[in-house]
Each structure stands twice: as structure tokens, then as C-alpha cells.
Amino acid sequence: MTDIQISAVGIRKNQLHVFAFFLSCFLFLLSPLLSYAQHPELSLRAGPGFHDRQDQIFSPFVHHDASFLNFGLQYDWGKKMDQFIALDFGSYNPILVPSYTYNEDDITYPHNFTLVNLTYGLGKKMQVKREGDEFTLGGFFEADVQAATYNYAWIGTSGYMAPFSLGIWADYQYQLTPKSRLTGKVLLPLVSLVARSPYLANDDEYIENTANHNGFKTFFEFLGDGDIQTLNHIQQLEVNLGYQHQLSERWSIGGLYAFRFIHYSKPLNFLSYRNTFYFNLAYAL
Amino acid sequence: MLTSCEEVFFQPEPANDPEALFENLWKVFNEDYGPTTERGIDWDALYATYRPQVTASTSDDELFAVINSMLATTDDGHVNLTAPGRDGVNANYLRQNEINDSLFNLDNITNRYLEPGFTLLKDEFVYGTILGENIGYFYFNNIGDNFFAFHEFLDIYKDATGIIIDLRHNGGGDFTYCYTEMGRLVDEKRLAFSSRTKNGTGPDDFTDWTDWYVEPEGEYYNKPIVLLIDRFTISAGERAVMAFMTLPNVTMIGDTTCGAQATIVGRELANGWYYTVPIQNTLLPDGKTYEGVGLAPDILFYNEINEVRIGLDRTLEKAVDEF
């Protein structure tokens, strides 16, 4: 009955506190190493992306879409320690077959996936032999919020998949010429608080979470129902490969290929990957 | 990385051929359909009946007909099938055949029974004063944020003799809007219904029961209420009726509701057809389920089609007579 269910929710909400505790520890332990920016850099990126996703809660089919609605903003800074904070957005509208008319004048609509990533990373430069190259190792926190609306003709079902992760990252910058370099960055989430639509998406707990009719409160209700997961249940990987060319003392341009992968097995299989090809513009502040 | 992941990691998808389409749909209903017991459905028996009617050479028209025949045995107003270039099909006999659908006409009410100056939000609600009476009238087309107007309505009619809430032909929506916005109608926490949801593929795989209450909030409104319902009151509309049924000052007039009370989800087939699947069980405080039965009025009363056609709504007149 409801009382039992509320207790269960309470346990999961305690897990949120545990996750917040770990995150606080992560930031606190590294905070003495933070420094004021020496050469902070702000970069903007945008470009086409390709998204493939199979979420068995909503459909047994793999949904594919290509979209130009991919944007990112990143700020890098640091002296003793390298830091970055990045906000990325993507929107995709896959549909199994082209939209069609039914009931004479009604039409079907594609599904929608709105993907938002907020990432903060902190790392330390490691020694490298090759002059001009840089190698950084560090830890990061990422909030990966994926909101979905599955449209089935006259009815739509909303869902969410939102891992909030702590992990490790490595970045290598290879100097090609004095004005150009290749970059490679890998982020590997290790532990995540995963907020995820329930089995069949629309159970009483989900309805309770939305009953406040306030999107902000509902978001935190969903988050509070999340579970802490490690690599045995959730596997994630991000790989960024780029080229950057310095145009002037402050401006540089380049291209960036970003690959993101998520597989999660609870309560039903979820698998998603994205390939995005960004044009990147950076400005040294 | 562009294509190899799909081959390696994604689970196999259902195929797009007539037999696979049928198998996929039947499997979903067999595993996820909530009111199997309430509606007395034997999915294995239905499979034995209908599966042999589908072969590799079955046409789209034939497959559509076979699936609809199978789903029609549920008589569930929450089960629909949509395909390109066709009218969507509902498994409920009354809804599919629009039987008695014309016995309600909102235009009759706004044209004949309300004082001028009523408030209308198209496809959402109408409220105003019954002509020549000190009675408030509120028609809800669906259950959603249109219930936010309910507070203003109660303020306007706080000194009225009573109010009429019209949920006839209410198409449903999100029942929680009704539950959060009708707190002024209760002076104590009242249990409206309990529900549970399928959470596994087995026939007995359900979540625990969740109790849904209407809780007091704001200035208590205890005037007499007449609630109007009909066969086309469905889904969240019925859950709204369940909330009103808990009130001691409510009289229900009209016809029994559709009896499709479970929450639903949508699904898709490989050929792009869409369908809906109810995934819950529902119990009223008396411990009984009214899924497939419907919620009966206190006073059974029908409009006559010949009177509706000349602008009359005798059910509404009957409601006014109750005050």
C-alpha cells in the first residue's frame, strides 16, 4: 500500500544524499588545488549529430535520427589544475515510418528526445616527453538528463533517463604545428545516481511524482527516486576527438567529433549512442 | 563507431511481416495488459483463435481486421489501434459504434440553459449560471489544467443554491489535476480509489497498491452538488467521478460510465501502426473493481435523441430539479 511505497521512496532519497555527499567530498578534497585562471578559454560548438536509441520501456525498436540541433558551450580554466565546465544540448525526433494521416485529418508525430549534459571536470597536468604536448588526468561530475516523449498517434508517453555520474577523464593534446593541435579526451563515468522511467513508464509512483504539476519539483522527485549504480548495471563512455587551429592570439577554430554511449539494464534494457560533429570556435579570455 | 554499435549492442527488433506483427502485439497484451482478470480475458485462447488467421501472405487490411477482432473481445475503451489512412479503432463496442454518442450536445447547454456571459474555453471547459436559477454549472471536456479554473468557479458560486458538475463525454487526461484542485470540496481526507501497475511479464506481476485520496485544502465548500455522467465518461474522467463519489453531498445523474479506468501506455509496431495498452488494476473503497463495469449513477436518466435535436437536455433539467 501507499505507506510501504513511501518508505521505499525514502530509501532511494537517502541514496541521493549519499551521492551528494560523495560529490561534496570530491569537490572539497580538490578545492585547495583550485586556482585563479591564467588563460581561461570559452568555446562554442555546434553541428550535426546522429542518435540511435533503444529503450525497451517504451518500444522494442531502435530509433534513429539526425539533427543539426546540437550545441555546446565550454569554459576551460586553471593554473595548477585544469578545470572545465561544459553544457551541451541536443534534440532528436525519430519516427519508425514517415508521419501519416489517420482519422481523415489527424497526423502522427515523431518521438522527441531532448538531451542535456552538464559536465564539470578537474584534472592535473602530467609530464609528457614531447615538447608542446599536454596530458591531463582528472575526475569529473556529469549530469546527463535525457527527456523523452514517445508519440503513439493520439497519445504520448513521457519518460526520462538521467544518470548523474562521477568518473575519471584523460585528455591528450598533440601539437601538430605551432598553431595547430589534435586533441583527444576520454571520460569514463564510474558511479552514477540513475533516475529512470519505471517499468511500463506510467505507474502510480510516476503519477505521484508528476501530481505537483510543477516541472521543477517533478524533476527532483524523479531524481529522488533514482538508484546509485556502478559499472555492472550502467556503462557509459564519452570520447572527444578534435582539431584546433589558432587564428590569432585569442581566437581559434576547429572541429570536434564527440561520441557518447550509455547502456543501462534496469528495469528494462536502455542503449543509446550519439555521434556528433561539431564546428568549434574558441576565444581565450 | 557509427554502425557497429547497432549490430553489437542493440537487442533484436520485431520483424515487419504480418506474422511477426501479430506476435509482437499479442505478446505485449499478454504480458502488459492490466485488467485481464477483471475483464475475463484468456490471452492464450485468443492466440489460439486469431493466430492461425494470420499468415505470411496476410494483407494489411486483413491483418488490421484480425487484430481489431481480437482486441474487440476486451470491449475496453482504452484499447485503440491506429494505422495509416484509416479511422482509428476503439475496442469498446459503444465507443466504436458511437452508440448514444449524440445524446449529449454542449451547444444545447450554452444556447438554452446558461445565462449570457458564461465562460468558455474551447475544448476545455464551460461554466456559468443556470438560466433563472442560483445554480452554478461547470462542464469539463477533459481532466487537466482546465481544473485550475475550478477555484474561481467555487468563489463565484459560494452563495449559490448548489452546483452542477458535468462530466458527460469527458475524455479523460490526467486525473491528478482534479484531485489537487477539488480540495475545497472535502472536509476530511477521503479515499477515492486504489491502483496498481504491471511491473513484470507474469500475470501476477504488479506493483503494490497505491491509495489515492482527496485531501482538504482551502475554504470548505459544502453546497449540494449534482454530477452528470454518461457512457462516454472515460479514463481520468471516471477517476474524477470516483473522487466526487466520496462526497456525501453529491448526487450522480445520467448513465453508467465507460468502465475504462486503468492508466494506459502507447505502443508501436514495426509497420508504424500504433496501439494503446491499459496497464493497471483499480479498486474502489468498497474493495470492488468497476473496470469493464462502469460507475453507475444514483439516478439513471437518458436524454432522448429527438429532444436533443431540438436543443433540449432533459438530463440537465433533471439535475436542476434536484435543488
XYZ file of C-alpha atoms in Angstrom, chain A residues 25-246:
222
model
C 33.843 15.158 -0.854
C 35.149 15.120 -4.398
C 34.943 18.875 -4.678
C 36.143 19.559 -1.135
C 39.255 17.407 -1.360
C 40.296 19.026 -4.588
C 39.329 22.573 -3.716
C 42.756 23.551 -2.286
C 44.217 22.817 -5.663
C 41.919 25.222 -7.419
C 43.480 28.366 -8.694
C 42.513 31.501 -10.492
C 42.506 31.334 -14.219
C 45.676 32.009 -16.067
C 44.447 31.515 -19.627
C 40.754 30.786 -19.433
C 39.082 29.882 -22.675
C 35.473 29.995 -23.736
C 34.393 27.828 -26.632
C 31.177 27.400 -28.557
C 30.345 24.369 -30.654
C 27.520 23.385 -32.934
C 26.957 20.821 -35.614
C 25.131 17.782 -36.889
C 24.635 14.686 -34.821
C 23.330 11.153 -35.228
C 21.477 9.472 -32.440
C 20.458 5.835 -32.030
C 18.466 4.663 -29.074
C 16.574 1.580 -27.965
C 14.612 1.943 -24.756
C 12.669 -1.232 -24.044
C 10.423 0.566 -21.554
C 8.821 2.409 -24.452
C 9.481 0.408 -27.592
C 11.383 -2.642 -28.774
C 12.637 -0.690 -31.783
C 15.877 1.182 -32.362
C 15.114 4.818 -33.089
C 17.479 6.712 -35.356
C 17.615 10.385 -36.179
C 19.990 13.011 -37.500
C 19.788 16.548 -36.219
C 21.543 19.878 -36.535
C 20.201 20.911 -33.146
C 23.394 20.190 -31.240
C 25.033 22.991 -29.329
C 27.682 23.198 -26.658
C 29.337 25.806 -24.521
C 32.546 25.117 -22.616
C 34.723 27.117 -20.285
C 38.245 25.935 -19.515
C 40.486 27.446 -16.925
C 43.123 26.592 -14.368
C 46.714 27.054 -13.409
C 47.948 24.233 -11.220
C 44.870 22.241 -12.068
C 42.940 22.184 -15.316
C 39.235 22.688 -14.973
C 36.369 22.778 -17.397
C 32.641 23.128 -17.270
C 30.577 22.248 -20.314
C 26.917 22.461 -21.174
C 25.684 20.511 -24.200
C 22.259 20.308 -25.760
C 20.821 18.067 -28.424
C 17.342 17.405 -29.783
C 16.238 14.483 -31.953
C 12.892 13.494 -33.473
C 12.953 9.899 -34.707
C 9.975 8.058 -36.140
C 9.744 4.473 -37.368
C 7.800 5.261 -40.539
C 7.092 8.694 -42.054
C 4.265 10.665 -40.435
C 0.878 9.709 -41.788
C -2.740 10.777 -41.678
C -5.393 8.876 -39.765
C -8.986 9.704 -38.807
C -9.098 11.735 -42.024
C -7.293 14.783 -40.658
C -5.135 13.716 -37.716
C -1.433 13.112 -38.253
C 1.206 11.138 -36.398
C 4.227 12.854 -34.913
C 7.771 11.655 -34.297
C 9.077 10.952 -30.847
C 11.293 13.572 -29.241
C 14.499 13.147 -27.294
C 15.913 16.237 -25.596
C 19.409 15.681 -24.283
C 21.201 17.994 -21.870
C 24.634 17.382 -20.393
C 26.325 19.472 -17.748
C 29.889 18.412 -17.016
C 32.470 19.720 -14.585
C 35.979 18.316 -14.717
C 39.074 18.865 -12.641
C 42.423 17.419 -13.654
C 46.142 17.623 -13.194
C 48.658 18.031 -15.985
C 51.025 15.087 -16.230
C 54.533 15.192 -17.563
C 54.976 14.369 -21.217
C 58.206 13.912 -23.125
C 57.179 15.590 -26.353
C 57.539 19.327 -26.241
C 54.304 21.195 -26.821
C 52.066 18.254 -25.954
C 49.858 18.182 -22.889
C 48.395 15.286 -20.983
C 45.815 15.759 -18.236
C 44.212 13.237 -15.899
C 41.342 14.016 -13.574
C 37.896 13.399 -12.196
C 34.577 14.780 -13.290
C 30.925 15.119 -12.410
C 28.304 14.942 -15.127
C 24.551 15.439 -15.115
C 23.165 13.747 -18.221
C 19.452 14.491 -18.464
C 17.549 12.829 -21.302
C 13.867 13.710 -21.551
C 11.790 11.714 -23.984
C 8.298 11.952 -25.378
C 7.135 8.915 -27.276
C 4.230 9.809 -29.554
C 1.895 6.976 -30.495
C -0.657 8.716 -32.710
C -3.252 10.274 -30.376
C -1.387 9.500 -27.143
C 2.066 10.462 -25.910
C 4.070 8.958 -23.091
C 6.804 10.919 -21.346
C 9.941 9.376 -19.968
C 13.336 10.185 -18.626
C 16.808 8.733 -18.292
C 19.169 10.785 -16.178
C 22.475 9.470 -14.845
C 24.351 11.833 -12.532
C 27.842 10.454 -12.580
C 31.293 10.712 -11.055
C 34.165 9.419 -13.127
C 37.659 9.852 -14.475
C 38.855 11.624 -17.580
C 42.023 11.882 -19.594
C 42.935 14.471 -22.183
C 45.865 14.463 -24.588
C 46.759 17.401 -26.796
C 49.200 16.714 -29.587
C 50.882 19.709 -31.128
C 50.968 19.408 -34.899
C 52.406 22.823 -35.672
C 52.972 25.882 -33.510
C 49.399 26.951 -34.365
C 47.509 23.685 -34.554
C 46.925 20.647 -32.432
C 44.994 17.420 -32.230
C 43.022 16.735 -29.087
C 41.649 13.573 -27.592
C 39.574 13.296 -24.452
C 38.014 10.248 -22.844
C 35.508 10.397 -19.976
C 34.583 7.242 -18.112
C 31.757 7.528 -15.543
C 32.279 5.059 -12.702
C 29.400 5.574 -10.286
C 26.040 7.128 -11.087
C 22.807 8.120 -9.476
C 20.392 6.966 -12.164
C 16.905 8.413 -12.373
C 14.943 6.397 -14.896
C 11.346 5.840 -16.015
C 9.742 2.886 -14.264
C 8.728 -0.371 -15.895
C 5.943 0.483 -18.376
C 6.681 4.171 -17.731
C 3.378 5.187 -16.206
C 2.961 3.593 -12.783
C 1.469 5.106 -9.630
C 4.812 6.325 -8.334
C 5.447 8.163 -11.599
C 1.986 9.710 -11.434
C 2.574 10.731 -7.807
C 5.809 12.423 -8.856
C 4.049 14.461 -11.519
C 0.996 15.290 -9.414
C 2.518 18.529 -8.099
C 2.115 19.953 -11.655
C 5.418 21.771 -11.319
C 8.180 20.685 -13.668
C 10.960 21.756 -11.311
C 9.541 19.816 -8.360
C 8.809 16.826 -10.559
C 12.416 16.778 -11.759
C 13.666 16.474 -8.200
C 11.012 13.869 -7.389
C 12.339 11.777 -10.264
C 15.890 12.389 -9.094
C 14.958 11.373 -5.564
C 13.679 8.062 -6.862
C 16.998 7.339 -8.532
C 19.318 4.492 -7.631
C 23.078 4.506 -7.242
C 24.601 2.229 -9.845
C 28.080 1.144 -10.809
C 29.587 -0.403 -13.909
C 27.835 -3.739 -13.522
C 24.481 -2.117 -14.382
C 25.360 1.072 -16.214
C 28.134 1.502 -18.737
C 28.927 4.905 -20.158
C 31.726 6.270 -22.285
C 32.457 9.585 -23.889
C 35.180 10.153 -26.456
C 36.027 13.528 -27.978
C 38.490 13.888 -30.841
C 39.303 17.312 -32.182
C 41.465 19.549 -34.237
C 42.134 23.123 -33.271
C 43.840 25.843 -35.259
C 44.883 29.128 -33.740
